[in-house]
Amino acid sequence: MLIGILLLGLSAIILAVIGMFAVPLGLGAAISPLYLAAALALFLAIGLWMQRNLVRLRRALTRSHHKQRRMSATARIDPLTGMFNRASFMRALDKALARRQNGGPSVAVLLVDLNFMPVNDAHGHAVGDQVLIEMARRISAAKQAGTTVARVGGDEFALLLEGDAATPETIGHRLLDDIAAPVQVPNGNVRISATIGIAAAEKRQVSGEELLRAAELALRGTRRGLHGSLRRFEAGMEEALKERHALEVDLRRALDEDEIVPFYQPLIALDGDRLIGFEVLARWQHPTRGLIPPAAFIPLAEEIGRIGELFDKLLVRACSDARSWPSDLRLSVNISPTQFAEPQMASRILDILAKENFAPARLELEITENALVDEVSSARLILTTLRNVGVSVALDDFGTGYSSLRHLSDLPVDRLKIDRGFVESARLNEEGWRIVRAIVQLAGTFDLATTAEGIEAPEILSTLRELGCDIGQGYLFGKPISAEQTSLWLLGRPLPTALAS
């Protein structure tokens, strides 16, 4: 507005000057009032145009400034709790360690892991978020001067302690008590427990990532109790941490060089003694360490963000192996819970099946109960997409996790796998058989098939048949073997030894 007024005044001055000098110069007749009016209008138009566009420019700059501030805050702050996020925490930790190297105060990290899955399972994610916000408030309230608090994961929080005002253990025990107190929710109260790992920067120089990883290693060594527990990182754990790092380096190389290959364990239909397919199991034959069990490298692949790559490579290899096998044999492949956070997972699987010319009806995906708890919405969408084209779904290790009956009716599941622990306990006592019988009956109620894992004795096989279990697998039928061994075994399609007898 001010610019427009100034231009209007400038226009008037210019016209007055033109009028003053026009007559002495003999231009009075040449400059008519019409031209003067046109000139005035032009100046006014230019002034208004400049005013409008300058206002727009100022608004655009203001919006850009606000957007940059929001983006800056988003990069530093967890949107749900308002705490620092992981990136901000790591920056603060690195600065604290630098101060310590220059004679500054001591540095320690507390990593708090909430036992949160039962809350989301029983009350839903909206209530879960409410409880999470309350936990964040309690953790923040427990901090003291010189403490930085952050949310570093879905249900993980970290505290950075500087100085000796209170020992990390003292703060940790106080946190465990505060967290264990009930939280009021719309349908009553909920209680959750937590575990805490503690790591302090000792004499040698460490990075922020190393210190946080040490706290995580200590966290894994704790045992959950009613009010949780805590543990400090110890020297023995450091060796384990080095071993883990070496294994991580080897795992990255193994993935790049396709060193991890599928092995195949027979799946037997118990009603007709028929081979119906194989479970695909990852095997890593390390050049110097020998055979490394999946329990050692599958969680590590999840931690370093390469479990999806490992799954894809195993599926491609398995589809390629099975193309030369009888077309009525299916493959059952385990899928990691973390993969349900990948929105493109279903399309990736379908692309692999198409490229390998492998019928979707020959593929079964095995998912754990905890996968359904953590990512129930995305799991439903992904599994429904895959089932619509013929892929079947099995719920693995049923009875060992946090799933509920609601998941059996809401989610597209075709089969329950009875955990080997229940099958093994059935050999020892009647209580084990009652559990197996109950799972088989529950599956029948929901029109689901069942598979019993870990069958190693003929008497177990006989009882499972009597209970109506559909499919069996275990060392009684055959151990996992390589693709080459499987192809040789299939040449004559012999029955497993237990069934042939």
Tab-separated table of C-alpha atoms in Angstrom, residues 61-354:
chain	number	residue	atom	x	y	z
A	61	LEU	CA	8.639	-15.645	1.588
A	62	THR	CA	6.706	-15.804	4.862
A	63	ARG	CA	5.204	-19.195	3.948
A	64	SER	CA	8.623	-20.477	2.926
A	65	HIS	CA	10.084	-19.300	6.216
A	66	HIS	CA	7.316	-21.001	8.225
A	67	LYS	CA	7.723	-24.197	6.182
A	68	GLN	CA	11.466	-24.216	6.802
A	69	ARG	CA	10.861	-23.757	10.515
A	70	ARG	CA	8.355	-26.639	10.527
A	71	MET	CA	10.753	-28.847	8.572
A	72	SER	CA	13.555	-27.951	10.937
A	73	ALA	CA	11.372	-28.831	13.924
A	74	THR	CA	10.269	-32.093	12.288
A	75	ALA	CA	13.894	-33.030	11.733
A	76	ARG	CA	14.601	-32.534	15.438
A	77	ILE	CA	11.378	-33.382	17.275
A	78	ASP	CA	9.278	-36.536	17.563
A	79	PRO	CA	5.785	-35.421	16.455
A	80	LEU	CA	3.837	-37.664	18.865
A	81	THR	CA	5.625	-36.935	22.142
A	82	GLY	CA	7.277	-33.580	21.437
A	83	MET	CA	10.615	-35.022	22.577
A	84	PHE	CA	13.888	-34.961	20.709
A	85	ASN	CA	14.061	-37.656	18.048
A	86	ARG	CA	16.918	-40.095	17.478
A	87	ALA	CA	18.903	-37.742	15.227
A	88	SER	CA	18.780	-34.931	17.805
A	89	PHE	CA	19.759	-37.339	20.571
A	90	MET	CA	22.765	-38.592	18.630
A	91	ARG	CA	23.951	-35.022	17.998
A	92	ALA	CA	23.663	-34.234	21.714
A	93	LEU	CA	25.445	-37.484	22.605
A	94	ASP	CA	28.338	-36.805	20.231
A	95	LYS	CA	28.768	-33.306	21.683
A	96	ALA	CA	28.716	-34.670	25.245
A	97	LEU	CA	31.374	-37.257	24.382
A	98	ALA	CA	33.518	-34.541	22.797
A	99	ARG	CA	33.257	-32.475	25.996
A	100	ARG	CA	34.217	-35.526	28.052
A	101	GLN	CA	37.358	-36.045	25.937
A	102	ASN	CA	38.339	-32.469	26.764
A	103	GLY	CA	37.974	-32.966	30.515
A	104	GLY	CA	34.215	-32.523	30.720
A	105	PRO	CA	31.720	-34.419	32.904
A	106	SER	CA	31.070	-38.152	32.746
A	107	VAL	CA	28.621	-39.474	30.145
A	108	ALA	CA	26.137	-42.340	30.411
A	109	VAL	CA	23.203	-43.533	28.318
A	110	LEU	CA	20.018	-45.234	29.504
A	111	LEU	CA	18.019	-47.054	26.834
A	112	VAL	CA	14.421	-47.720	27.909
A	113	ASP	CA	12.387	-50.365	26.081
A	114	LEU	CA	8.665	-50.446	26.876
A	115	ASN	CA	6.831	-53.779	26.776
A	116	PHE	CA	4.171	-52.152	24.651
A	117	MET	CA	2.727	-54.735	22.279
A	118	PRO	CA	-0.008	-56.020	24.632
A	119	VAL	CA	-1.383	-52.479	24.963
A	120	ASN	CA	-1.906	-52.016	21.223
A	121	ASP	CA	-3.286	-55.534	20.933
A	122	ALA	CA	-5.863	-55.145	23.694
A	123	HIS	CA	-6.828	-51.478	23.315
A	124	GLY	CA	-5.906	-50.359	19.796
A	125	HIS	CA	-3.368	-47.879	18.493
A	126	ALA	CA	-5.289	-44.752	19.537
A	127	VAL	CA	-5.151	-45.771	23.201
A	128	GLY	CA	-1.602	-46.982	22.603
A	129	ASP	CA	-0.576	-43.498	21.491
A	130	GLN	CA	-2.238	-42.027	24.581
A	131	VAL	CA	-0.280	-44.378	26.840
A	132	LEU	CA	2.920	-43.664	24.928
A	133	ILE	CA	2.495	-39.921	25.474
A	134	GLU	CA	1.983	-40.535	29.194
A	135	MET	CA	5.121	-42.688	29.322
A	136	ALA	CA	7.045	-39.892	27.603
A	137	ARG	CA	5.796	-37.454	30.243
A	138	ARG	CA	6.904	-39.737	33.084
A	139	ILE	CA	10.312	-40.325	31.565
A	140	SER	CA	10.785	-36.582	31.042
A	141	ALA	CA	9.732	-35.905	34.638
A	142	ALA	CA	12.427	-38.257	35.931
A	143	LYS	CA	15.252	-36.374	34.294
A	144	GLN	CA	17.553	-34.003	36.143
A	145	ALA	CA	19.845	-31.143	35.199
A	146	GLY	CA	22.270	-32.189	32.505
A	147	THR	CA	19.937	-34.858	31.116
A	148	THR	CA	18.720	-35.107	27.527
A	149	VAL	CA	15.661	-37.274	26.820
A	150	ALA	CA	14.529	-38.541	23.414
A	151	ARG	CA	12.257	-41.036	21.737
A	152	VAL	CA	14.619	-43.115	19.606
A	153	GLY	CA	12.238	-45.823	18.366
A	154	GLY	CA	8.617	-46.912	18.340
A	155	ASP	CA	8.585	-47.866	22.026
A	156	GLU	CA	12.169	-46.977	22.931
A	157	PHE	CA	13.408	-43.912	24.800
A	158	ALA	CA	16.941	-42.813	25.601
A	159	LEU	CA	18.377	-40.630	28.354
A	160	LEU	CA	21.760	-38.926	28.136
A	161	LEU	CA	23.263	-38.269	31.574
A	162	GLU	CA	26.147	-35.868	32.153
A	163	GLY	CA	27.780	-35.438	35.547
A	164	ASP	CA	27.549	-37.376	38.814
A	165	ALA	CA	24.448	-35.900	40.451
A	166	ALA	CA	22.876	-39.371	40.505
A	167	THR	CA	24.066	-42.739	39.310
A	168	PRO	CA	22.449	-44.147	36.152
A	169	GLU	CA	21.163	-47.107	38.194
A	170	THR	CA	19.387	-44.794	40.638
A	171	ILE	CA	17.634	-42.970	37.826
A	172	GLY	CA	16.899	-46.270	36.082
A	173	HIS	CA	15.194	-47.827	39.107
A	174	ARG	CA	13.135	-44.680	39.614
A	175	LEU	CA	12.085	-44.828	35.971
A	176	LEU	CA	11.030	-48.470	36.263
A	177	ASP	CA	8.814	-47.633	39.243
A	178	ASP	CA	7.255	-44.645	37.477
A	179	ILE	CA	6.589	-46.609	34.295
A	180	ALA	CA	5.017	-49.529	36.197
A	181	ALA	CA	2.332	-47.301	37.748
A	182	PRO	CA	-1.105	-47.809	36.116
A	183	VAL	CA	-2.232	-45.537	33.297
A	184	GLN	CA	-5.886	-44.574	33.067
A	185	VAL	CA	-7.487	-45.217	29.657
A	186	PRO	CA	-11.128	-45.054	28.500
A	187	ASN	CA	-11.786	-48.717	29.361
A	188	GLY	CA	-9.970	-48.802	32.688
A	189	ASN	CA	-6.308	-48.937	33.626
A	190	VAL	CA	-3.330	-50.518	31.904
A	191	ARG	CA	0.055	-51.458	33.298
A	192	ILE	CA	3.187	-51.924	31.269
A	193	SER	CA	6.712	-52.909	32.196
A	194	ALA	CA	10.036	-51.805	30.798
A	195	THR	CA	13.628	-52.930	30.599
A	196	ILE	CA	16.614	-50.603	30.704
A	197	GLY	CA	20.117	-50.996	29.360
A	198	ILE	CA	22.860	-48.742	30.721
A	199	ALA	CA	26.193	-47.878	29.139
A	200	ALA	CA	28.778	-45.406	30.447
A	201	ALA	CA	31.696	-43.916	28.543
A	202	GLU	CA	34.721	-45.376	30.313
A	203	LYS	CA	38.386	-44.549	29.756
A	204	ARG	CA	38.671	-45.422	26.093
A	205	GLN	CA	37.216	-43.135	23.444
A	206	VAL	CA	33.874	-44.247	22.023
A	207	SER	CA	31.473	-42.831	19.468
A	208	GLY	CA	27.840	-42.060	20.145
A	209	GLU	CA	26.697	-45.013	18.023
A	210	GLU	CA	28.994	-47.373	19.936
A	211	LEU	CA	27.723	-46.168	23.305
A	212	LEU	CA	24.069	-46.482	22.293
A	213	ARG	CA	24.724	-49.935	20.844
A	214	ALA	CA	26.375	-50.950	24.120
A	215	ALA	CA	23.257	-49.843	25.999
A	216	GLU	CA	21.170	-51.888	23.575
A	217	LEU	CA	23.336	-54.943	24.179
A	218	ALA	CA	22.879	-54.522	27.931
A	219	LEU	CA	19.154	-54.154	27.327
A	220	ARG	CA	19.014	-57.523	25.617
A	221	GLY	CA	20.605	-59.155	28.636
A	222	THR	CA	17.837	-58.073	31.004
A	223	ARG	CA	14.896	-60.150	32.126
A	224	ARG	CA	11.415	-58.730	32.245
A	225	GLY	CA	9.800	-58.851	35.656
A	226	LEU	CA	6.597	-57.368	37.008
A	227	HIS	CA	8.329	-53.996	37.292
A	228	GLY	CA	10.965	-54.675	34.656
A	229	SER	CA	14.704	-54.820	35.169
A	230	LEU	CA	17.896	-53.041	34.183
A	231	ARG	CA	21.452	-54.009	33.401
A	232	ARG	CA	24.724	-52.169	32.854
A	233	PHE	CA	26.991	-52.922	29.921
A	234	GLU	CA	29.939	-55.042	31.032
A	235	ALA	CA	33.312	-55.973	29.592
A	236	GLY	CA	32.113	-59.385	28.466
A	237	MET	CA	29.374	-57.714	26.496
A	238	GLU	CA	31.968	-55.634	24.697
A	239	GLU	CA	33.455	-58.785	23.229
A	240	ALA	CA	29.988	-59.818	22.162
A	241	LEU	CA	29.539	-56.383	20.609
A	242	LYS	CA	32.760	-56.789	18.636
A	243	GLU	CA	31.635	-60.233	17.555
A	244	ARG	CA	28.317	-58.807	16.432
A	245	HIS	CA	30.084	-56.119	14.429
A	246	ALA	CA	32.293	-58.711	12.733
A	247	LEU	CA	29.242	-60.821	11.961
A	248	GLU	CA	27.477	-57.761	10.550
A	249	VAL	CA	30.385	-57.098	8.180
A	250	ASP	CA	30.335	-60.732	7.079
A	251	LEU	CA	26.561	-60.675	6.643
A	252	ARG	CA	26.687	-57.643	4.366
A	253	ARG	CA	29.303	-59.397	2.268
A	254	ALA	CA	27.293	-62.636	2.256
A	255	LEU	CA	24.210	-60.813	0.989
A	256	ASP	CA	26.197	-59.092	-1.736
A	257	GLU	CA	27.753	-62.388	-2.831
A	258	ASP	CA	24.579	-64.540	-2.520
A	259	GLU	CA	26.194	-66.715	0.124
A	260	ILE	CA	22.908	-67.365	1.953
A	261	VAL	CA	20.878	-70.051	0.175
A	262	PRO	CA	17.530	-71.807	0.681
A	263	PHE	CA	17.255	-75.281	2.188
A	264	TYR	CA	14.046	-77.292	1.971
A	265	GLN	CA	12.196	-79.326	4.630
A	266	PRO	CA	9.303	-81.613	3.567
A	267	LEU	CA	5.682	-80.803	4.395
A	268	ILE	CA	3.545	-83.962	4.648
A	269	ALA	CA	-0.261	-84.244	4.459
A	270	LEU	CA	-1.022	-86.540	7.397
A	271	ASP	CA	-4.327	-87.866	6.089
A	272	GLY	CA	-2.923	-89.323	2.871
A	273	ASP	CA	0.800	-89.622	3.546
A	274	ARG	CA	1.530	-87.258	0.679
A	275	LEU	CA	4.371	-84.838	0.111
A	276	ILE	CA	2.668	-81.493	-0.542
A	277	GLY	CA	5.623	-79.116	-0.515
A	278	PHE	CA	8.577	-77.705	1.382
A	279	GLU	CA	9.280	-75.016	3.917
A	280	VAL	CA	12.044	-72.717	2.674
A	281	LEU	CA	14.707	-72.149	5.341
A	282	ALA	CA	17.684	-69.788	5.048
A	283	ARG	CA	21.120	-71.338	5.512
A	284	TRP	CA	24.436	-69.494	5.681
A	285	GLN	CA	27.540	-71.567	5.100
A	286	HIS	CA	30.233	-69.161	6.278
A	287	PRO	CA	33.680	-69.771	4.723
A	288	THR	CA	35.459	-69.752	8.114
A	289	ARG	CA	32.739	-69.915	10.777
A	290	GLY	CA	30.926	-72.879	9.272
A	291	LEU	CA	27.137	-73.166	9.292
A	292	ILE	CA	25.598	-70.154	11.053
A	293	PRO	CA	22.050	-70.758	12.380
A	294	PRO	CA	19.234	-68.471	11.176
A	295	ALA	CA	18.599	-67.300	14.751
A	296	ALA	CA	22.012	-65.611	14.638
A	297	PHE	CA	21.730	-63.751	11.339
A	298	ILE	CA	18.011	-63.195	10.635
A	299	PRO	CA	17.564	-60.694	13.534
A	300	LEU	CA	20.817	-59.036	12.473
A	301	ALA	CA	19.545	-58.662	8.909
A	302	GLU	CA	16.457	-56.975	10.361
A	303	GLU	CA	18.568	-54.599	12.454
A	304	ILE	CA	20.727	-53.464	9.532
A	305	GLY	CA	17.706	-53.007	7.260
A	306	ARG	CA	18.477	-55.767	4.758
A	307	ILE	CA	15.888	-58.387	5.674
A	308	GLY	CA	13.757	-57.428	2.664
A	309	GLU	CA	16.713	-57.973	0.357
A	310	LEU	CA	17.426	-61.350	1.976
A	311	PHE	CA	13.781	-62.405	1.599
A	312	ASP	CA	13.688	-61.373	-2.063
A	313	LYS	CA	16.861	-63.294	-2.908
A	314	LEU	CA	15.661	-66.428	-1.132
A	315	LEU	CA	12.287	-66.255	-2.871
A	316	VAL	CA	13.877	-65.806	-6.301
A	317	ARG	CA	16.227	-68.726	-5.702
A	318	ALA	CA	13.451	-70.943	-4.312
A	319	CYS	CA	11.113	-70.223	-7.237
A	320	SER	CA	13.939	-71.019	-9.640
A	321	ASP	CA	14.724	-74.291	-7.830
A	322	ALA	CA	11.084	-75.389	-7.685
A	323	ARG	CA	10.331	-74.769	-11.366
A	324	SER	CA	11.797	-78.180	-12.204
A	325	TRP	CA	9.874	-79.922	-9.418
A	326	PRO	CA	6.314	-81.309	-9.709
A	327	SER	CA	3.842	-78.467	-10.125
A	328	ASP	CA	1.629	-79.669	-7.257
A	329	LEU	CA	4.356	-78.943	-4.678
A	330	ARG	CA	4.181	-75.602	-2.909
A	331	LEU	CA	6.761	-73.495	-1.115
A	332	SER	CA	6.230	-72.059	2.357
A	333	VAL	CA	8.420	-69.013	3.055
A	334	ASN	CA	8.853	-67.130	6.335
A	335	ILE	CA	8.373	-63.387	6.225
A	336	SER	CA	9.768	-60.929	8.777
A	337	PRO	CA	7.434	-58.661	10.795
A	338	THR	CA	9.513	-55.634	9.764
A	339	GLN	CA	8.624	-56.226	6.113
A	340	PHE	CA	5.003	-55.278	6.762
A	341	ALA	CA	6.207	-51.705	7.223
A	342	GLU	CA	7.247	-51.713	3.547
A	343	PRO	CA	4.282	-50.496	1.442
A	344	GLN	CA	5.662	-52.083	-1.746
A	345	MET	CA	6.111	-55.549	-0.264
A	346	ALA	CA	3.096	-57.144	-1.977
A	347	SER	CA	3.984	-55.750	-5.404
A	348	ARG	CA	7.597	-56.905	-4.979
A	349	ILE	CA	6.494	-60.458	-4.247
A	350	LEU	CA	4.123	-60.485	-7.212
A	351	ASP	CA	6.861	-59.125	-9.481
A	352	ILE	CA	9.182	-61.946	-8.410
A	353	LEU	CA	6.504	-64.574	-9.046
A	354	ALA	CA	5.815	-63.121	-12.490
